[in-house]
XYZ file of C-alpha atoms in Angstrom:
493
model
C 0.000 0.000 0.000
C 1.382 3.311 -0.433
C 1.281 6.123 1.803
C 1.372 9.964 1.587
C 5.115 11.277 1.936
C 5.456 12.539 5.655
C 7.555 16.285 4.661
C 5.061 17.133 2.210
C 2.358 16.346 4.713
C 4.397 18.119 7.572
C 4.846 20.894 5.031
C 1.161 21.286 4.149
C 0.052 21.245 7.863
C 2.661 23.987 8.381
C 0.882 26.113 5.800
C -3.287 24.950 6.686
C -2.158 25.968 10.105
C -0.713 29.482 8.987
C -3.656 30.013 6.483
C -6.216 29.214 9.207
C -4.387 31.876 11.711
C -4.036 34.506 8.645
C -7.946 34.051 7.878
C -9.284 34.567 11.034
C -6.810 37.335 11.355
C -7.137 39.281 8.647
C -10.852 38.768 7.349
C -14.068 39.840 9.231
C -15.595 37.052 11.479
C -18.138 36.385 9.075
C -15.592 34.856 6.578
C -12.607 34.164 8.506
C -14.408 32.003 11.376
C -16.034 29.728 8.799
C -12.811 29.226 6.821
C -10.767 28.969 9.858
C -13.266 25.650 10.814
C -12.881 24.394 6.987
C -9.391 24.337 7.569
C -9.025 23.094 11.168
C -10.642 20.568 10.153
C -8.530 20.375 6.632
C -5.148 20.242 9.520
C -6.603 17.157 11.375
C -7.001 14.992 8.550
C -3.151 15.903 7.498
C -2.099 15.404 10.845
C -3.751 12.040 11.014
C -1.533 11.099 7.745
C 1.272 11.919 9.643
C 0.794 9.860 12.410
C -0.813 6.872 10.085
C 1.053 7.425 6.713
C -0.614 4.597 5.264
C -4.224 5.508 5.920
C -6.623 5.998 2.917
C -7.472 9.638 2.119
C -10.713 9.500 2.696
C -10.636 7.130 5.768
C -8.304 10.046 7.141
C -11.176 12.402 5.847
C -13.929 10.608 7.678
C -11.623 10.486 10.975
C -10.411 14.149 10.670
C -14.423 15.019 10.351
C -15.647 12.676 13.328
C -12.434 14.225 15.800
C -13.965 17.879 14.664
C -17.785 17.106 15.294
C -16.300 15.169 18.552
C -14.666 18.097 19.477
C -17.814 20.728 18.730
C -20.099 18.033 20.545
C -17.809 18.406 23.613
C -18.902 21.843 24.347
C -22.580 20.306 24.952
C -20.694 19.960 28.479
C -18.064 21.426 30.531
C -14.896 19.827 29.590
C -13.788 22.149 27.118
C -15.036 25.249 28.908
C -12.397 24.208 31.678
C -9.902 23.066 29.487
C -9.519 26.392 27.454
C -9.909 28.048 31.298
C -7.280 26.072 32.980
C -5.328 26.257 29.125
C -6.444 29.295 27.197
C -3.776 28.564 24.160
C -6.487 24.996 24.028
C -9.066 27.281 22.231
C -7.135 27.067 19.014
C -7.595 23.004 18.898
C -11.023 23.032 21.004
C -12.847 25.923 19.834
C -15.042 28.294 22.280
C -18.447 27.518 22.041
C -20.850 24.809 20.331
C -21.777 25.817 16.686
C -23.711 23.477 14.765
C -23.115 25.632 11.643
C -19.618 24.715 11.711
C -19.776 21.261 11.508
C -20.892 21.624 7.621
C -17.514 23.887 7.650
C -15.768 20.934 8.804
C -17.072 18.823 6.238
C -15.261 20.886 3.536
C -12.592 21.127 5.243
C -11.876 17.404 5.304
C -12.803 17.045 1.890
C -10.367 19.088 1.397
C -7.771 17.568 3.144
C -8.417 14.070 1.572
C -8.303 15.598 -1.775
C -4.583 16.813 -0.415
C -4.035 13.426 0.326
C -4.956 11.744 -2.935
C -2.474 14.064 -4.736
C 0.370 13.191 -2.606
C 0.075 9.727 -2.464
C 1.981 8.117 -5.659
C -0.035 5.777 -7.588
C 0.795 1.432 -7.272
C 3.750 0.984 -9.574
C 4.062 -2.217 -11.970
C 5.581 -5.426 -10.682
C 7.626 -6.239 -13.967
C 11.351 -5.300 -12.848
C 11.919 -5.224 -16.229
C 10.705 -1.891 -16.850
C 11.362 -0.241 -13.824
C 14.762 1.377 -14.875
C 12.717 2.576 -17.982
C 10.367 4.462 -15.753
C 12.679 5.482 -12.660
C 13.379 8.989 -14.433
C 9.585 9.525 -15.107
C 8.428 8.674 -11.592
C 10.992 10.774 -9.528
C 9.667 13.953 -11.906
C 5.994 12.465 -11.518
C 6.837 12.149 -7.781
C 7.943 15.336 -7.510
C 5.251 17.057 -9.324
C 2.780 15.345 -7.124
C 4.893 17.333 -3.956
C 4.472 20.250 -5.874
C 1.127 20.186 -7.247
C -0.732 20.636 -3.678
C 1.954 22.888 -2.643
C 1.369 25.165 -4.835
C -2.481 24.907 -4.562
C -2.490 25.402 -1.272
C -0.135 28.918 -1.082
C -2.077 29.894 -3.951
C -5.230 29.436 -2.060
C -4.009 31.093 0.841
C -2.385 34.030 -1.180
C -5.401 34.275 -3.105
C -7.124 34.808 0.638
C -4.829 37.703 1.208
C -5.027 39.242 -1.934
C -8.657 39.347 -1.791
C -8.997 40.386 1.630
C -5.861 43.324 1.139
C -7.776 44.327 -1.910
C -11.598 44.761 0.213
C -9.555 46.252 3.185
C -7.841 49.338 0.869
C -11.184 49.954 -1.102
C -13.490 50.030 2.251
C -10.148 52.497 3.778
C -10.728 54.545 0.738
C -14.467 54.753 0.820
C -13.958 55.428 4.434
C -11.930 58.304 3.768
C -14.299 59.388 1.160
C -17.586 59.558 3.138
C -15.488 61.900 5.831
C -15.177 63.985 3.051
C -18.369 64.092 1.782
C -20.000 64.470 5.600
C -17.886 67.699 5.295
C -19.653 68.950 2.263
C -23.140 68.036 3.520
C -22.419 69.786 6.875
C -20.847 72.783 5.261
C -23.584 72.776 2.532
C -26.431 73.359 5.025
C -28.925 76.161 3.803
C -26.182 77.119 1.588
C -27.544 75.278 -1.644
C -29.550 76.349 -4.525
C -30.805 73.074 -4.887
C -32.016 71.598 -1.725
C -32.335 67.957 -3.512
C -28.249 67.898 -4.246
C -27.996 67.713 -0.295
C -30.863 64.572 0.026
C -28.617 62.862 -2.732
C -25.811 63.097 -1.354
C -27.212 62.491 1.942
C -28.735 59.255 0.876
C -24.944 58.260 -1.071
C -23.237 58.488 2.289
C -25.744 56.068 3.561
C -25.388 53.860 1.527
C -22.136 53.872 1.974
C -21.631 53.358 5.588
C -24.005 50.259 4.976
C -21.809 49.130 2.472
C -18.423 49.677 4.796
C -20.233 47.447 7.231
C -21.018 44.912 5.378
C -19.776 41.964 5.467
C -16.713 41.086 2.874
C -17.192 38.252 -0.183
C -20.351 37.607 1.492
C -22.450 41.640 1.113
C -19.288 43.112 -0.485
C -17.288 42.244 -3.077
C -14.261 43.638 -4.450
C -14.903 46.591 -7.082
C -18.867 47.952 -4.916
C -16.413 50.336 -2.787
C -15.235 52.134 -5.748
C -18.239 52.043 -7.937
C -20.038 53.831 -4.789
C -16.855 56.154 -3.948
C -17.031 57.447 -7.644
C -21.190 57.656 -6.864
C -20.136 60.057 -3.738
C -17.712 62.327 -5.782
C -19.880 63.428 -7.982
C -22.847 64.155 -5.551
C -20.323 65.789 -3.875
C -19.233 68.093 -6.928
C -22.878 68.458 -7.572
C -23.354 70.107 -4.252
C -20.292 71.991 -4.408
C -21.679 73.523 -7.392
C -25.291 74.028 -6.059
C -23.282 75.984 -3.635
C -21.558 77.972 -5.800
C -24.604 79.477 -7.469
C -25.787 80.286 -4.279
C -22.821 81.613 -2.991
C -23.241 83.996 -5.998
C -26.736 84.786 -5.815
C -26.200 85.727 -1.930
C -23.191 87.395 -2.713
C -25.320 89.641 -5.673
C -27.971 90.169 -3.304
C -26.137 91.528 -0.525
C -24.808 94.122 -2.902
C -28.117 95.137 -4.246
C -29.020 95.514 -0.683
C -26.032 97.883 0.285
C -27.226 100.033 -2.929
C -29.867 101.898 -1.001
C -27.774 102.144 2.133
C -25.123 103.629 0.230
C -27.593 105.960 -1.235
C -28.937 107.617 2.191
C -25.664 107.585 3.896
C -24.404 109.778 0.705
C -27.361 111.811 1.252
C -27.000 112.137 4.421
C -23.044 113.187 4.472
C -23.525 115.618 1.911
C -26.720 117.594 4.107
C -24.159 117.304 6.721
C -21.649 118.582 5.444
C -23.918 121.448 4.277
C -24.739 122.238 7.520
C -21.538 122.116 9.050
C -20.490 125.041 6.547
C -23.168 126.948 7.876
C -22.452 126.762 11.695
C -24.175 123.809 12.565
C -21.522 120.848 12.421
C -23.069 117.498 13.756
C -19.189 116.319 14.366
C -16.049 116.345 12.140
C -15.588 113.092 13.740
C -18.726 111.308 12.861
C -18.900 112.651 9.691
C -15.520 111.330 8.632
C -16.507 107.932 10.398
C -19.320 107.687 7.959
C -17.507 109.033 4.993
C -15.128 105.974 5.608
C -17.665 103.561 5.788
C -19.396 104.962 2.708
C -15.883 104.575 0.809
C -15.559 100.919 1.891
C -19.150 100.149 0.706
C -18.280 102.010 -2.960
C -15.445 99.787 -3.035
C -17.078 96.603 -2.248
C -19.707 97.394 -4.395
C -17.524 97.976 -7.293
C -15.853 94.737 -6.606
C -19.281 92.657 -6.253
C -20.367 93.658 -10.176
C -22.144 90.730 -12.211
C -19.022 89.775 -14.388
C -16.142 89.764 -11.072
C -18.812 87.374 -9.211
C -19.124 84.938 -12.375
C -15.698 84.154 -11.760
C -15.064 84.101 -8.426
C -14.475 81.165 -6.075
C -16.543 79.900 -3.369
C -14.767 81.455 -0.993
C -14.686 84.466 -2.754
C -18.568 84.567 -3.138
C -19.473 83.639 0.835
C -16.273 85.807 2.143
C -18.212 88.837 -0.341
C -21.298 88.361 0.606
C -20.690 88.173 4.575
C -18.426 91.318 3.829
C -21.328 93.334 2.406
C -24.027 91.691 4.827
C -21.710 92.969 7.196
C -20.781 96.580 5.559
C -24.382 97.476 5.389
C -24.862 96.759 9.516
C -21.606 99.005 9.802
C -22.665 101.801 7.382
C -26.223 101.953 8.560
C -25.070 102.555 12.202
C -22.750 105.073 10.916
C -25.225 107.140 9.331
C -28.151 106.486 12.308
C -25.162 108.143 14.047
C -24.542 111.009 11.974
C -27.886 111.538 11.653
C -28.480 111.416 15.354
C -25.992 114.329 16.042
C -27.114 116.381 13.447
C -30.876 116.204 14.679
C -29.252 117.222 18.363
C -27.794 120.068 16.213
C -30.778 121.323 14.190
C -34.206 119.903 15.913
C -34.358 121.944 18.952
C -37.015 119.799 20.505
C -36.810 115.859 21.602
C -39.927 114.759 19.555
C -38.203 116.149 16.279
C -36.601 114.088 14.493
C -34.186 115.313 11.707
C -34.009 113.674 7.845
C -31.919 115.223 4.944
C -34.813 114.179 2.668
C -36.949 116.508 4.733
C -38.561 118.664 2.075
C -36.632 117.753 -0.958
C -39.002 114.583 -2.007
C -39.453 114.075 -5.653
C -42.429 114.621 -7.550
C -42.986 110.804 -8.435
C -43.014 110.061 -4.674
C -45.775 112.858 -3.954
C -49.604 112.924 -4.744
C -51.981 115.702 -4.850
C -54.687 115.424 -2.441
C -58.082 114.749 -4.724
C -60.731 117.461 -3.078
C -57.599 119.811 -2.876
C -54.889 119.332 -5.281
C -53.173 122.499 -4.487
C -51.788 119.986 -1.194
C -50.058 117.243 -1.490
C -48.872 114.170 0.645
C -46.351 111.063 0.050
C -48.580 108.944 -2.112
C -47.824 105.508 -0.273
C -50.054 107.239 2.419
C -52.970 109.038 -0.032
C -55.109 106.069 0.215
C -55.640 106.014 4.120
C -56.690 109.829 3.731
C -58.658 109.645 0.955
C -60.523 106.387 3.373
C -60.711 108.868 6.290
C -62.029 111.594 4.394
C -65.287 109.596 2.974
C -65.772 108.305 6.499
C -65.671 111.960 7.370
C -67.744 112.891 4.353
C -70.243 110.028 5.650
C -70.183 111.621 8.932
C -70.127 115.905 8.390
C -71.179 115.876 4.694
C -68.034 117.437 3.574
C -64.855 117.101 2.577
C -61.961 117.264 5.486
C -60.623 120.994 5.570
C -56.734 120.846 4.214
C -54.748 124.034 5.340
C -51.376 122.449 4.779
C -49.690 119.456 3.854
C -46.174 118.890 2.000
C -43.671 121.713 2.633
C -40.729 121.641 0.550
C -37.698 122.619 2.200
C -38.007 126.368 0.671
C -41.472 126.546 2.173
C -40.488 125.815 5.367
C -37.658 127.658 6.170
C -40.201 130.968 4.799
C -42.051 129.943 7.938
C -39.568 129.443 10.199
C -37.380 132.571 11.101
C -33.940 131.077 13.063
C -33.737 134.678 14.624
C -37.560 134.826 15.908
C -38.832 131.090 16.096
C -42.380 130.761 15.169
C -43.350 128.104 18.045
C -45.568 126.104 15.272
C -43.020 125.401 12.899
C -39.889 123.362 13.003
C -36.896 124.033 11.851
C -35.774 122.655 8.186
C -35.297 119.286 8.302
C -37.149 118.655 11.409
C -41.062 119.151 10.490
C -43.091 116.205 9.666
C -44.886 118.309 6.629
C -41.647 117.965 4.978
C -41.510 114.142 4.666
C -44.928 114.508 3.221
C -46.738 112.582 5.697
C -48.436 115.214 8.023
C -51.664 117.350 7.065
C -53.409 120.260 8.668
C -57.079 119.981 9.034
C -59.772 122.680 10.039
C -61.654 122.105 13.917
C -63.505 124.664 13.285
C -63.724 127.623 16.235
C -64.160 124.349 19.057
C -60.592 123.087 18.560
C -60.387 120.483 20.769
C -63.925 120.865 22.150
C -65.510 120.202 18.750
C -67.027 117.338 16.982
C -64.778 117.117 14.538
C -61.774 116.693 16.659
C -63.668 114.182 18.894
C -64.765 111.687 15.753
C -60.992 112.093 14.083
C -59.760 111.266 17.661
C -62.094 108.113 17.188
C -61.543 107.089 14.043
C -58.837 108.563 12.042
C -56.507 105.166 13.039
C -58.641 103.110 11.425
C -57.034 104.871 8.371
C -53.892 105.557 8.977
C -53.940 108.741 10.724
C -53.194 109.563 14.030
C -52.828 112.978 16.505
C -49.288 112.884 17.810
C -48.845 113.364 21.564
C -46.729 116.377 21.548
C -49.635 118.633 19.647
C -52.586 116.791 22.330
C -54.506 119.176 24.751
C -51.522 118.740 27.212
C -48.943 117.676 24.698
C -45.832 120.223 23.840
C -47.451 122.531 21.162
C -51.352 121.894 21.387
C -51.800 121.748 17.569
C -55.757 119.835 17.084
C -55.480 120.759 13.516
C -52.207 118.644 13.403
C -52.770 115.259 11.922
C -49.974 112.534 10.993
C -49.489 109.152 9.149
C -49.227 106.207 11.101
C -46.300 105.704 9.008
C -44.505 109.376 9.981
C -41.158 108.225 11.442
C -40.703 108.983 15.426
C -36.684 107.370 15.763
C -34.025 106.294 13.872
């Protein structure tokens, strides 16, 4: 009979033994513990060809499969358990726990190890001596081939093993690395997006692939999904970056648009200020050039936010632009509030004035002539509330409301305000309400205050947008009943 060479068999164990370690190792549980079983059991059935060089491959496969079932059956009681306590290095020959999964595993394995066996062991040679030097050359190579042949099967198994698990192990570190990346983006991206559905893409790609990092190799993942989904997560990625980018530039465009009108009143402003500082009544060379500054860092800005500099511009450009002119029109709104604050402590003599460049220099398109007396004329955002009070008044009196005054342009009112002799019902220029176009006088007839018509106005002019400022009531400042203002009349900065 002949038997399997014993250094090819102590060779093979060497490497089942090393492959087994390396599996369970290197791959995740799910794959290494069931190959580490298939080839425990592959290393009995060798080792039982070492000790019995003559036995059968597959009676050494049916033995190496009983010891490993014997040996998983064992843990149905306490031996082992004390055993692997008393020796914890016993754990690699007796296991830790009773699997009955694994016995299948064991199955293979010894299949596999007898078909080890059959290739080593050289096939019966002929009796006739005759022909035996003949074939002496061709049976050492055949011999030697059979050494080889298993050899080689076996490291190429096992370096296949390693290969494929090296390969999983870089692509899931790569994806890894990816979806940090892209995290990044979706965190940075948030209400920053043009497209809110880039974000739930790319949201739902990260997923996806966190799933697929935790899944298990061979059996969920195979080599190749990691990069297929990486390249997946770029380009969401890009496609937020650029959903960003357009709104990055729209922001950035829109905060300039909204510094336009800042920049507007606070040149406005500086140049009535300056004005008046020329003629003796200087708000503050300080504040003035504190706004002036301001103003000449929002012109700049401005100039360097136009349509065609934004088109090109990064996306740290755009949000670094647009939080610089968010920003700029805070500064240079507070600046001017400022300016303009001085000045009124300057030229409005009284605390319930309140001072405005604009004050008496409206343009025509923002004024409207009052219908039933178009000689007068108020801002026309506030028309329609009069012309409502004055058919409720109509309703009530059966005639029109009695205008005496309305807008004064700035010319007008300094005729009825003398700086040298002040005329105790009108403000200076730049302080009186009739010059923003949002103040009318109205008749009370002889009764003033005591009349009817002042009582039902009192009542009802609110309902339209009209109101009786405190300083002109009965025991106001300047008791003024023919003095009637839009809701809309500003009171503070």
């Amino acid at each position: 009979m002949t038997r399997a060479p014993r250094p090819t068999t102590a060779v093979l164990a060497v490497l089942v033994v090393l492959a087994g370690l390396g599996a369970r190792a290197l791959l995740p549980a799910a794959v290494g513990g069931p190959l580490g079983d298939a080839l425990y059991a592959t290393l009995v059935v060798l080792l039982v060809a070492l000790l019995a060089p003559r036995t059968r491959p597959v009676v050494a496969g049916v033995i190496g499969l009983v010891v490993c079932a014997g040996v998983e059956a064992a843990w149905l009681t306490d031996v082992p358990g004390r055993v692997v306590e008393a020796f914890p290095l016993a754990r690699y020959a007796l296991g830790t726990a009773f699997t009955p999964a694994d016995v299948a595993w064991y199955a293979a394995g010894a299949v596999a190890g007898g078909l080890l066996l059959a290739l080593l062991r050289p096939r019966a040679r002929g009796v006739d001596r005759s022909l035996r030097h003949v074939r002496a050359a061709a049976g050492a190579r055949r011999g030697g081939a059979r050494v080889a042949v298993p050899v080689v099967l076996v490291v190429a198994l096992a370096g296949g093993a390693g290969a494929l698990a090296w390969v999983l192990r870089a692509e899931t570190q790569d994806l890894s690395a990816r979806v940090v990346v892209a995290q990044d983006a979706l965190d940075g991206s948030a209400d920053r997006v043009a497209d809110a559905s880039v974000r739930d893409d790319l949201a739902a790609t990260i997923a996806d692939a966190r799933a697929l990092v935790d899944a298990t190799p061979v059996l969920d993942r195979m080599p190749g999904d990691a990069p297929a989904l990486a390249a997946r997560l770029d380009a969401d990625v890009e496609a937020v970056q650029a959903s960003r980018l357009v709104f990055a530039r729209a922001q950035a465009a829109e905060s300039r648009d909204a510094l336009a009108p800042v920049v507007r009143r606070a040149g406005r402003v500086l140049a009535a200020t300056d004005e008046l500082a020329e003629s003796g009544q200087d708000a503050g060379a300080e504040r003035r050039a504190s706004s002036r500054d301001a103003l000449g860092t929002a012109e700049e800005l401005t100039a360097e936010a136009q349509d065609d500099r934004l088109a090109t511009a990064s996306l740290t450009e755009l949000e670094t632009a647009a939080a610089d002119l968010t920003a700029l029109r805070a500064d240079l709104a507070d600046a001017t509030t400022d300016l303009m604050t001085a000045q009124d402590a300057v030229v409005c003599p009284e605390p319930d004035q309140v001072w405005f460049p604009e004050a008496g220099k409206l343009s025509a398109k923002r004024l409207a002539p009052i219908p039933w007396a178009p000689q007068y004329s108020v801002r026309a955002d506030v028309l329609d509330g009069l012309v409502a009070l004055d058919a409720a008044y109509r309703a009530e009196f059966g005639q029109h409301l009695t205008v005496n005054s309305a807008y004064r342009s700035y010319e007008q009112q300094v005729e009825v305000f003398n700086p040298a002799d002040p005329n105790p019902l009108a403000a200076p220029p730049g302080c009186s309400n009739h010059g923003l176009g949002t103040a009318v006088d109205l008749s009370m007839g002889p009764e003033g205050f005591d009349g009817a018509r002042y009582a039902w106005l009192k009542e009802h002019a609110e309902e339209h947008g009209w109101t009786h400022p405190d300083w002109a009531e009965p025991d106001g400042r300047l008791p003024e009943p023919w003095h009637w203002q839009s809701v809309e009349t500003p009171t503070e900065y």
